[in-house]
Coordinates of C-alpha atoms and ligand atoms in Angstrom, one line a residue:
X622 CA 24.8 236.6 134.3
X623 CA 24.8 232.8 133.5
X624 CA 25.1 230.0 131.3
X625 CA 22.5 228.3 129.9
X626 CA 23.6 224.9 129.6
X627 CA 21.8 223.1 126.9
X628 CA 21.2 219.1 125.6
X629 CA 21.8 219.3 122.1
X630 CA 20.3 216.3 121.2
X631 CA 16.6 217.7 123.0
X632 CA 17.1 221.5 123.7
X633 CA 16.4 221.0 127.5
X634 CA 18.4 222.8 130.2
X635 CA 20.8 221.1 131.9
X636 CA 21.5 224.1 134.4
X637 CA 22.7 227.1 134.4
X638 CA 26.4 228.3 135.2
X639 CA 27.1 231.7 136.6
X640 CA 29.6 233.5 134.7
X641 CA 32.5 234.9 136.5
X642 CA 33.2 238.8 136.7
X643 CA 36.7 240.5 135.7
X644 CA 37.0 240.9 139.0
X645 CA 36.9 237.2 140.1
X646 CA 38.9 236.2 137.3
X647 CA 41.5 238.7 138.3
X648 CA 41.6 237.6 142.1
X649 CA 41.7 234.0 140.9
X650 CA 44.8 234.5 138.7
X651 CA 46.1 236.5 141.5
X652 CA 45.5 233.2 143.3
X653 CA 47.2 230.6 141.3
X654 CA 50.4 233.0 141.0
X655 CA 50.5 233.6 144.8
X656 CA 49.8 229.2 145.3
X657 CA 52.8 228.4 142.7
X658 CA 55.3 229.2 145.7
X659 CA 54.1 226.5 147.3
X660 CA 52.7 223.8 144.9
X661 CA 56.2 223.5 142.9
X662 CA 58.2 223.2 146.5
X663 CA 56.1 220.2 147.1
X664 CA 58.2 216.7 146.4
X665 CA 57.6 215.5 143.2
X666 CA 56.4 212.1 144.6
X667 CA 54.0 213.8 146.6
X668 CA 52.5 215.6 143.5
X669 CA 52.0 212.1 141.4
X670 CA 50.4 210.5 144.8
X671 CA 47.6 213.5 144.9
X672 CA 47.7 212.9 140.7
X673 CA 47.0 209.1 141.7
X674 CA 44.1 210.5 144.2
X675 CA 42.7 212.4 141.6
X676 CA 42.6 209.5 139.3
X677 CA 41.2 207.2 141.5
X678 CA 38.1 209.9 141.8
X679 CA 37.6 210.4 138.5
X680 CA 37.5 206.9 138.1
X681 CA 34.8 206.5 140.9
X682 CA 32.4 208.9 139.3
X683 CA 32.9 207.8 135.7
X684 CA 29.0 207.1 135.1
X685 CA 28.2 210.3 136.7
X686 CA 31.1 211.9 134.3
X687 CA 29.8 210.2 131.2
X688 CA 26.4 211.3 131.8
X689 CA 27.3 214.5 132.2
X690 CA 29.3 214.6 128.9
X691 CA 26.4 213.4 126.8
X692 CA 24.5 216.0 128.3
X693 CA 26.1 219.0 127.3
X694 CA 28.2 217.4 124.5
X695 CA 25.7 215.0 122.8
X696 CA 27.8 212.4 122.4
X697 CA 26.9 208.7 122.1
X698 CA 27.1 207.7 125.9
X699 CA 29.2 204.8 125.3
X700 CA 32.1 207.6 123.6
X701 CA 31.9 209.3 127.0
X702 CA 32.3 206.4 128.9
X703 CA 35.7 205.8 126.8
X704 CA 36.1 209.4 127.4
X705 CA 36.5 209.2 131.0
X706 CA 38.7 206.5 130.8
X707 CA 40.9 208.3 128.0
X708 CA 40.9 211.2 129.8
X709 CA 42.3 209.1 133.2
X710 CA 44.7 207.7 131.3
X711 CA 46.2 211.4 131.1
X712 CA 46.6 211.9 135.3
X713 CA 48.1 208.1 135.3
X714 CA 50.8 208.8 132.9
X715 CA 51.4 211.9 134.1
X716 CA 51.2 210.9 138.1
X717 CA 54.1 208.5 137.0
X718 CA 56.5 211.7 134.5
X719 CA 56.0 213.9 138.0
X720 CA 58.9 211.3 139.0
X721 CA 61.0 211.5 135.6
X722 CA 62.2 215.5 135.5
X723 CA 65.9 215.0 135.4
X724 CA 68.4 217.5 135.0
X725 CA 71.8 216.6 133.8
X726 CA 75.6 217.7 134.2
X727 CA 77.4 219.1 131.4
X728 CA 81.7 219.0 131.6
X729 CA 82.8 222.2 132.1
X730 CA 85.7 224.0 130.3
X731 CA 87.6 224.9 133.2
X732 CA 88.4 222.9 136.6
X733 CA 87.1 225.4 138.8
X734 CA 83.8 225.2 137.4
X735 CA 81.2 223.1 137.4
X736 CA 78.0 223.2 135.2
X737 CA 74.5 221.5 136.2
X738 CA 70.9 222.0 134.3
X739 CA 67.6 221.8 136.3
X740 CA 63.9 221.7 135.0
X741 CA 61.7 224.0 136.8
X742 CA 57.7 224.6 136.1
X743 CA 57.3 227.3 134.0
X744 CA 54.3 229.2 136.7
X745 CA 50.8 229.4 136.5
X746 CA 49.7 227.6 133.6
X747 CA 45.9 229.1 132.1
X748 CA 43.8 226.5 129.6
X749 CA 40.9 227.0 127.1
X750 CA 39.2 224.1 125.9
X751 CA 37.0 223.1 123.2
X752 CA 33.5 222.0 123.9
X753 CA 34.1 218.2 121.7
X754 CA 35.7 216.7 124.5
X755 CA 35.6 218.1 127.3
X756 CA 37.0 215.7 130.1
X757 CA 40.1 214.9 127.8
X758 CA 41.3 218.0 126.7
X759 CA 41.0 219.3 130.7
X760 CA 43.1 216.2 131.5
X761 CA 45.7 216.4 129.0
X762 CA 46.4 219.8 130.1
X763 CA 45.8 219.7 133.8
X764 CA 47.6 216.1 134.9
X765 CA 51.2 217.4 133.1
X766 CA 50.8 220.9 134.5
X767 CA 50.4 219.4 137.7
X768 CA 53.1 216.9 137.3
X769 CA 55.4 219.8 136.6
X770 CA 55.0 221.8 139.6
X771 CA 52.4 224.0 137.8
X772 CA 49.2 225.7 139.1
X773 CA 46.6 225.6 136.8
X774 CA 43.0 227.5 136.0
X775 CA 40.8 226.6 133.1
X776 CA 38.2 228.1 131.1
X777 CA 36.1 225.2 129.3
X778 CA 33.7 225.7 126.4
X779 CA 30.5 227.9 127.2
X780 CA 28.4 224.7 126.6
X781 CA 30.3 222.4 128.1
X782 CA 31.4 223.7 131.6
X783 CA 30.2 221.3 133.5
X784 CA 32.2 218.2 133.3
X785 CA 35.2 220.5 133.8
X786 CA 33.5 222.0 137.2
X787 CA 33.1 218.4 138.6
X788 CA 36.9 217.1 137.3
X789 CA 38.0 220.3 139.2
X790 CA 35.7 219.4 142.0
X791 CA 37.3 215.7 142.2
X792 CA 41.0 217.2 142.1
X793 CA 40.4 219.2 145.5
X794 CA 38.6 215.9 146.8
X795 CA 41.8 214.0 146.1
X796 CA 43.8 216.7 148.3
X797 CA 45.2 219.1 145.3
X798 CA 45.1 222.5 146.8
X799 CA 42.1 224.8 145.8
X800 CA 44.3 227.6 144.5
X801 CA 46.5 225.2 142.6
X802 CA 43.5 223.8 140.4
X803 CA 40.7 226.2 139.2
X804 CA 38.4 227.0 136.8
X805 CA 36.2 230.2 135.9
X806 CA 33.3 230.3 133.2
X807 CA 32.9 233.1 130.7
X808 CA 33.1 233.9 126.9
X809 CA 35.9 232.8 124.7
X810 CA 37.1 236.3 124.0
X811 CA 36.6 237.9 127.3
X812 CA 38.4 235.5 129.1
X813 CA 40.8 234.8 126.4
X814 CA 41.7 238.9 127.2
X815 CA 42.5 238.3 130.8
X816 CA 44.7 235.5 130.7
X817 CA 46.7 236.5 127.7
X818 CA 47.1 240.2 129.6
X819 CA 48.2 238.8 132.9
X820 CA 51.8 238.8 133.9
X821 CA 50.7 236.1 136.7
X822 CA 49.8 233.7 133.8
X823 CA 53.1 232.2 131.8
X824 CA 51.9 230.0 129.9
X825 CA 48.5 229.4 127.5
X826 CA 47.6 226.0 126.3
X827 CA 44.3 226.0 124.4
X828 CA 42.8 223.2 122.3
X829 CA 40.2 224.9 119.5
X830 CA 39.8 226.4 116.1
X831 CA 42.8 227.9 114.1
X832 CA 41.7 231.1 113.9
X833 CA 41.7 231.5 117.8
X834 CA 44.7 229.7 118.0
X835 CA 46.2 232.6 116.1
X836 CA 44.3 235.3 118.0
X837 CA 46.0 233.9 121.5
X838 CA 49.4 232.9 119.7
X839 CA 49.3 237.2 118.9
X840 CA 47.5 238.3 122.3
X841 CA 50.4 236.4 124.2
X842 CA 53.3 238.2 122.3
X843 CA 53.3 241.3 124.6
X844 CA 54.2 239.6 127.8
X845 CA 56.2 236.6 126.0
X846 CA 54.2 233.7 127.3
X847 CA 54.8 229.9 126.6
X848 CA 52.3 228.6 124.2
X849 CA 50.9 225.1 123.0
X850 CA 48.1 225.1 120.5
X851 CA 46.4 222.0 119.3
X852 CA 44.4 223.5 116.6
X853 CA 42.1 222.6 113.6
X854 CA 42.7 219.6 110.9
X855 CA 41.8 218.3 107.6
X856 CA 42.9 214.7 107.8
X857 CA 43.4 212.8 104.9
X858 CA 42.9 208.7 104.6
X859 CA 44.8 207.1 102.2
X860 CA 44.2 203.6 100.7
X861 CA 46.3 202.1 98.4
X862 CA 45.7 199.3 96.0
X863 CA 47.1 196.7 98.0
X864 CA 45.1 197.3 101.3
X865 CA 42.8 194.8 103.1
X866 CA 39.8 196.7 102.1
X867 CA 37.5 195.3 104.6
X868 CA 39.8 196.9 107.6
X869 CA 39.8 199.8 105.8
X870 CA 36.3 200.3 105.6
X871 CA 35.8 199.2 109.6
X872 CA 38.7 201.9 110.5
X873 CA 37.8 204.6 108.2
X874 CA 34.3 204.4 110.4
X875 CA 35.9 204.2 113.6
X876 CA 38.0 207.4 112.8
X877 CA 35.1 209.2 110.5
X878 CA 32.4 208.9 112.9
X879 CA 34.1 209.3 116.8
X880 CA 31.6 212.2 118.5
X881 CA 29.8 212.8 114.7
X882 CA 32.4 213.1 113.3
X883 CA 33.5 216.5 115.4
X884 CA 37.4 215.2 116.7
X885 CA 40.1 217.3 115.5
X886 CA 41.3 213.9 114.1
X887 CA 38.3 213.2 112.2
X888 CA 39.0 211.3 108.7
X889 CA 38.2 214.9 106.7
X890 CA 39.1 213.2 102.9
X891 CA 39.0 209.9 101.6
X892 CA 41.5 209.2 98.6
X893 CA 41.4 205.6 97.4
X894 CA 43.5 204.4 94.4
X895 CA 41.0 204.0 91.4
X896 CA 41.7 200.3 90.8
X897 CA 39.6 199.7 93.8
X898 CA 37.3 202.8 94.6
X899 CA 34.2 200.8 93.6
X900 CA 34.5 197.7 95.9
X901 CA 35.5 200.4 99.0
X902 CA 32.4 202.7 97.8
X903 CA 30.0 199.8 98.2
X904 CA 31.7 197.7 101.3
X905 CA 31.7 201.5 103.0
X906 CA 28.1 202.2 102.2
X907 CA 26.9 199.1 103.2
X908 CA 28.2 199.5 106.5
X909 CA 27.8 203.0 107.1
X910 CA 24.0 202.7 106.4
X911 CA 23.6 200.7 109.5
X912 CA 24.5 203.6 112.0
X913 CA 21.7 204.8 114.4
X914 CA 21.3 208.6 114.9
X915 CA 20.0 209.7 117.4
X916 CA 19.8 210.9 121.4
X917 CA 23.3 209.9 122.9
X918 CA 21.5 208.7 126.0
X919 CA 19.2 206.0 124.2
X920 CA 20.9 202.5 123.4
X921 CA 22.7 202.0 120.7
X922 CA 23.1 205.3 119.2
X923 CA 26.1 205.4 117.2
X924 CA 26.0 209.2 116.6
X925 CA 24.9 211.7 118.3
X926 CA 23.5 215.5 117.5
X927 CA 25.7 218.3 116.1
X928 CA 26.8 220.4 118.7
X929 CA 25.2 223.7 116.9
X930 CA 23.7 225.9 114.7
X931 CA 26.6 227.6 113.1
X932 CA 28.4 223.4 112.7
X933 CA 24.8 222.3 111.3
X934 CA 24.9 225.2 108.3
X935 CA 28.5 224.6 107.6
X936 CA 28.0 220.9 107.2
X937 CA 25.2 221.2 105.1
X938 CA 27.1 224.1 102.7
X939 CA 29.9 221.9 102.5
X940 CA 27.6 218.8 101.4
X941 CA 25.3 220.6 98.9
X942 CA 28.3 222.6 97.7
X943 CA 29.7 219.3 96.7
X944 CA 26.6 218.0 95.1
X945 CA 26.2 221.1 93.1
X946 CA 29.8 220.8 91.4
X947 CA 29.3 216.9 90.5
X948 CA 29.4 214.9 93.6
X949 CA 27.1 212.4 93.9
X950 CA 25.3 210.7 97.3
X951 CA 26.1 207.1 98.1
X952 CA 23.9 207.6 101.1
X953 CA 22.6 209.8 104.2
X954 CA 22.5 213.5 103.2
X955 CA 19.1 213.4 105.2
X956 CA 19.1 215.8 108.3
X957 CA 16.9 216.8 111.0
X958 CA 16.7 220.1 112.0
X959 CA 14.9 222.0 114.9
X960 CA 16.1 225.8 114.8
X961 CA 14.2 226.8 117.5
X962 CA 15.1 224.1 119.7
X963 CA 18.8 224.1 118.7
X964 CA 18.4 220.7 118.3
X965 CA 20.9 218.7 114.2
X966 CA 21.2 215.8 114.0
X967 CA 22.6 214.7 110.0
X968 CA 22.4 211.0 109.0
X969 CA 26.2 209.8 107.9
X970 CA 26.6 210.5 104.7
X971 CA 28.8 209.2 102.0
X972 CA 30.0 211.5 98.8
X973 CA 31.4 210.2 95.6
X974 CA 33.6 211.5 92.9
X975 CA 34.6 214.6 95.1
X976 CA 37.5 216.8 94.0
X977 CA 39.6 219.5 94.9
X978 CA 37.5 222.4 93.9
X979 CA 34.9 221.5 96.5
X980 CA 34.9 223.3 99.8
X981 CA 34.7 220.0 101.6
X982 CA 38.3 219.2 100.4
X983 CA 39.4 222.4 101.5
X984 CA 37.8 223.0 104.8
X985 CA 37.5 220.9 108.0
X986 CA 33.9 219.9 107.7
X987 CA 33.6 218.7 111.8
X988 CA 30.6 216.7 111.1
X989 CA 29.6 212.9 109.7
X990 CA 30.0 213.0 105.7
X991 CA 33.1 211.3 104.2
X992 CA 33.8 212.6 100.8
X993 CA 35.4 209.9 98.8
X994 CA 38.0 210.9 95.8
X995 CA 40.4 208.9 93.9
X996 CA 44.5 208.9 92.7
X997 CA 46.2 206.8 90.6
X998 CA 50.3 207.1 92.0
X999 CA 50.8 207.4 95.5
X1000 CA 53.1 210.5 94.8
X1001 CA 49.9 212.2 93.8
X1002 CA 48.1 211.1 97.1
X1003 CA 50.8 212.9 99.2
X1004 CA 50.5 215.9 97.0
X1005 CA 46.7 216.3 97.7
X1006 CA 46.7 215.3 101.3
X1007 CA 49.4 217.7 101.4
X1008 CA 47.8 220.7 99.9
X1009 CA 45.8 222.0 102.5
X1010 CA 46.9 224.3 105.5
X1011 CA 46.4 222.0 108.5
X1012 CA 48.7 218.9 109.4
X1013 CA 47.3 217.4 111.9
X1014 CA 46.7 213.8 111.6
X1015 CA 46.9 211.4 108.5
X1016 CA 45.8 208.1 108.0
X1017 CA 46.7 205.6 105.0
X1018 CA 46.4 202.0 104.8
X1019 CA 48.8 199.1 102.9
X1020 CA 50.2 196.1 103.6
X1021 CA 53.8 197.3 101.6
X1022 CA 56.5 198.3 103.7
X1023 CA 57.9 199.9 100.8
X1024 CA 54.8 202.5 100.4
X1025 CA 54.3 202.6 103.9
X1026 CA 57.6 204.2 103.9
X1027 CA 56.6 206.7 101.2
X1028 CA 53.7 207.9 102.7
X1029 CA 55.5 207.8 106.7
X1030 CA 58.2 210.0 105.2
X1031 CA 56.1 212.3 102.6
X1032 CA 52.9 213.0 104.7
X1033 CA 53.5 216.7 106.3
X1034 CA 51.6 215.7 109.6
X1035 CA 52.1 215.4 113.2
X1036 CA 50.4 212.3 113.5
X1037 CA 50.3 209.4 111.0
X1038 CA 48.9 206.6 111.3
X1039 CA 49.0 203.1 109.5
X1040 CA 46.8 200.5 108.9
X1041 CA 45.1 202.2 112.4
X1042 CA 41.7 204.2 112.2
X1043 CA 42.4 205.1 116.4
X1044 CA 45.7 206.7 116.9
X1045 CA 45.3 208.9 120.1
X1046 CA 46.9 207.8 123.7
X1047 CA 48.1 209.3 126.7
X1048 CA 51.9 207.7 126.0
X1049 CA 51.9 209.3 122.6
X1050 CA 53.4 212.8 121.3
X1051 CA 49.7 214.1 119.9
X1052 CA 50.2 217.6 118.3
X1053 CA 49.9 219.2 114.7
X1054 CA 52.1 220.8 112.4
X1055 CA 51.7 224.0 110.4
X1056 CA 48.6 225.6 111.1
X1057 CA 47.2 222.4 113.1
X1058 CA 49.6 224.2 115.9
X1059 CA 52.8 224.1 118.1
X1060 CA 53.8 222.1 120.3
X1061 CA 52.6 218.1 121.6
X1062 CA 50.4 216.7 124.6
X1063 CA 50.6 213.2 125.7
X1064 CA 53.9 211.0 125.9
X1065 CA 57.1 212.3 127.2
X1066 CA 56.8 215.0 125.2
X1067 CA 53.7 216.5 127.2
X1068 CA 55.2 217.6 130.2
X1069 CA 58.3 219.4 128.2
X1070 CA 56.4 222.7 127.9
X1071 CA 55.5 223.2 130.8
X1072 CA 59.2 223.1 132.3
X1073 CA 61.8 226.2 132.3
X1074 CA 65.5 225.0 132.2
X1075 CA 67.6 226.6 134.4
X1076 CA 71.5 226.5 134.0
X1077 CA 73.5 226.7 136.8
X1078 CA 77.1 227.5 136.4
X1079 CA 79.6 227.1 139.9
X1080 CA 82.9 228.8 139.6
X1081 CA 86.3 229.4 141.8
X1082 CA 86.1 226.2 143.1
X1083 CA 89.4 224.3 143.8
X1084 CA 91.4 222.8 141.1
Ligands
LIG1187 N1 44.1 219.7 117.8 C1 43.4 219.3 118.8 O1 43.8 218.6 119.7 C2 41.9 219.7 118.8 C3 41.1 219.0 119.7 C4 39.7 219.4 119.8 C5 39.2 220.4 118.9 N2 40.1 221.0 118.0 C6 39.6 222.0 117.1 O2 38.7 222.9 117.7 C7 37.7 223.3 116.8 C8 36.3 223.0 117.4 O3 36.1 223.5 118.6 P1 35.4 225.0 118.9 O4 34.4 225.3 117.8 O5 34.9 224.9 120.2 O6 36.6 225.9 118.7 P2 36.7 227.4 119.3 O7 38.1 227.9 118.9 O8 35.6 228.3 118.8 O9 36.5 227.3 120.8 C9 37.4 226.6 121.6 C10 37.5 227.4 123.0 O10 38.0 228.7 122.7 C11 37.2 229.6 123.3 N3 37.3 230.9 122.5 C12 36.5 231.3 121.5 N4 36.8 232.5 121.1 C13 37.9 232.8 121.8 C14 38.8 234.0 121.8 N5 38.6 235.0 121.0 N6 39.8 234.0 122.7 C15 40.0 233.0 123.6 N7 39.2 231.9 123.6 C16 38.2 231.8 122.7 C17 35.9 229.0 123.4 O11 35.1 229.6 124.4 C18 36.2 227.6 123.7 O12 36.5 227.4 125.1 C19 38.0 222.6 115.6 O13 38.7 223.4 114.7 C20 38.8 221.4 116.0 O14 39.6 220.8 115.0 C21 41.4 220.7 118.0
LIG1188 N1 40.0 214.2 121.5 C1 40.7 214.1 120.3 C2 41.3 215.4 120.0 C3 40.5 216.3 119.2 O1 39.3 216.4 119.1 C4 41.8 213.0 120.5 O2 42.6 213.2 121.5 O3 41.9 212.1 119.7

């Protein structure tokens, strides 16, 4: 059995993948237990210099990584040559946190004793990624698990295997052990199974939908595994009266149409105050107009196919459910679509006088349309970007330190973001709260969950 993997910008093979058995998945498991002896003995130093390797690789085949990410993702080749380097940014910070695990000493309560806390990796560490971005995620999970002391196996998305295949290939180039860094191809659910059943595995990290999310947060309850979950959003943009409403037009774009606007951080809602709605409607439209659809591999192409079917339909329910219950189209709603091929592609489209009874202010839409409503007291901005389950990212833009505060301290989100349409970096804490997941990757934070700390206590010594 295989893989078929397809362009979805053309519906051409790519190649096809073989899909592992149970039996190989179970040997490989087997595998990256038996390896984590070893890996997490090695020197710390020694770990971020292989990291470093591995960096340096990935580095050296970015135009073959890019190319390949456009070809099973779609995305605008220029977004996968940022992707590589985003996603190398992720084995350089965490090449350098190898170094940074401290313990610490805590006074005891008695003079005999003596108390000391290590960190130690928590075992073999098993991924699932998403198919959105598919060098990135695999970092983000793999360089810090690593860095820890880890071993590490990872199941990408069915149609986007092979950029994690060569990233995996590049790591045992660069001198990390075989069993220590692996991967194995299969369905979501069947593969999901085995690692959440395996007492080798200790810990799931999985980028994806909410409802999976939820699926492996319950799978991994019988044999207690660690678990980070970076899952779905909805993510509002806010833009007050007093913003610079050209910036906020140019950042709204840059956040609303990154990979088609299918990032978990995607701008999902656009709430301006209603003093200004009209110049941002028109300064918006104008601009978005000028965006090229098309094949990621062709110059200029500022957005790229939709990765699917099943995205395609739910994109186009959400528009015309709009449209039917009073929204009204400042532009784009035109789509091309080849079933047989597999082959969407949906012009950027922008939606006026949206409200909350549409679907598209309720669901994540993962797909270019930015439906635009309007508030009139910031306190009633927070309460609809608020109102949905996910709270994952939020943007809002002023240029008062005094609603700037509001909206920092009011917005139930992991990520919020100011006067910036681009949030996202290795350094940072990225991560969602309520159902947008548990857990953070990137920054200091990254590495914490995939470290155990052990408390030693020393007694009868002389007083
Ligand atoms: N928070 C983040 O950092 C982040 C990043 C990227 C994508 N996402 C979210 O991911 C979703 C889009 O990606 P998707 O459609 O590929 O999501 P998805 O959940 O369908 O698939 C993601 C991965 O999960 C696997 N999978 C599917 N069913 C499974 C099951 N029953 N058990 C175990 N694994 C299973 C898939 O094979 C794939 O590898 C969106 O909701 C998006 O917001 C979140
Ligand atoms: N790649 C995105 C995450 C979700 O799609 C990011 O890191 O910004």
């Amino acid at each position: 059995m295989k893989l078929k993997i397809k362009n979805p910008a053309t519906g051409q093979l790519v190649q096809e993948v073989p899909i592992n058995t149970e039996e190989e998945i179970q040997q490989k498991l087997k595998r990256g237990h038996e390896s984590f002896n070893n890996w997490f003995k090695v020197n710390a130093h020694y770990r971020s210099k292989l990291l470093k390797k591995w960096s340096n690789k990935v580095q050296g085949a970015k135009e073959e990584i890019a190319k390949t990410i456009t070809l099973e993702s779609g995305k605008p080749i220029q977004e996968s040559l940022n992707e590589v380097d985003y996603a190398t940014s992720y084995i350089d910070w965490y090449a350098e946190e190898a170094k940074r695990i401290y313990g610490r000493t805590i006074p005891a309560n008695s003079e005999s004793k003596r108390v000391i806390v290590t960190r130690q990796p928590v075992g073999l560490v098993a991924a699932i990624t998403p198919w959105n971005f598919p060098a990135a995620m695999m970092t983000r999970k793999a360089a810090p698990a690593l860095a820890a002391g880890c071993t590490f196996i990872i199941k990408p998305a069915e149609n986007t295997p092979l950029t994690t295949i060569k990233l995996v290939q590049l790591a045992h180039e660069a001198g990390i052990p075989e069993d220590v860094v692996q991967y194995v191809n299969g369905y979501g659910n069947e593969v999901g199974k085995l690692f959440t059943a395996s007492t080798y595995v200790k810990k799931i990290t999985f980028t994806g939908s909410t409802t999976v999310g939820k699926l492996l947060m319950k799978d991994s309850a019988d044999t207690v595994k660690h678990i980070s979950l970076e899952l779905g959003g909805h993510a509002p943009l806010i833009i007050s009266e007093d913003a610079d409403i050209d910036f906020a037009v140019s950042q709204t774009i840059a956040s609303k149409f990154r990979n088609a606007g299918q990032t978990c951080i995607c701008v999902n809602r656009v709430l301006v105050h209603e003093n200004i709605v009209d110049e941002f409607s028109e300064k918006l439209t104008k601009e978005v107009v000028k965006l090229k659809v098309g094949n990621g591999l062709e110059k200029d192409i500022n957005i790229g196919p939709i990765i699917n079917e099943k995205g395609f339909d739910k994109i186009i329910y959400q528009i015309n459910d709009a449209m039917q219950k009073g929204a009204e189209v400042l532009c784009g709603n035109n789509y091309n679509a080849n079933r047989d091929a597999g082959c969407f592609f949906i012009h950027p489209t922008v939606l006026k006088n949206v409200n909350e009874n549409m679907a598209i202010m309720q669901e994540e839409t993962f797909g270019p349309v930015i439906p635009l409503t309007t508030f009139k007291e910031i306190e009633e901005a927070v309460e609809i970007a608020n109102s949905t389950p996910y709270g994952l990212a939020a943007y809002f833009f002023t240029n008062d330190y005094r609603t700037g505060a509001y909206f920092h301290e009011n917005l139930d989100f992991g990520i919020v973001s100011w006067n910036d349409g681009a949030p996202s970096a290795a350094h940072t804490p990225f991560g969602g709260m309520k159902e947008s997941g548990l857990g953070r990757e990137g920054g200091i934070e990254g590495i914490e969950s995939y470290l155990e700390t052990k408390y030693l206590s020393i007694g009868g010594l002389k007083k």
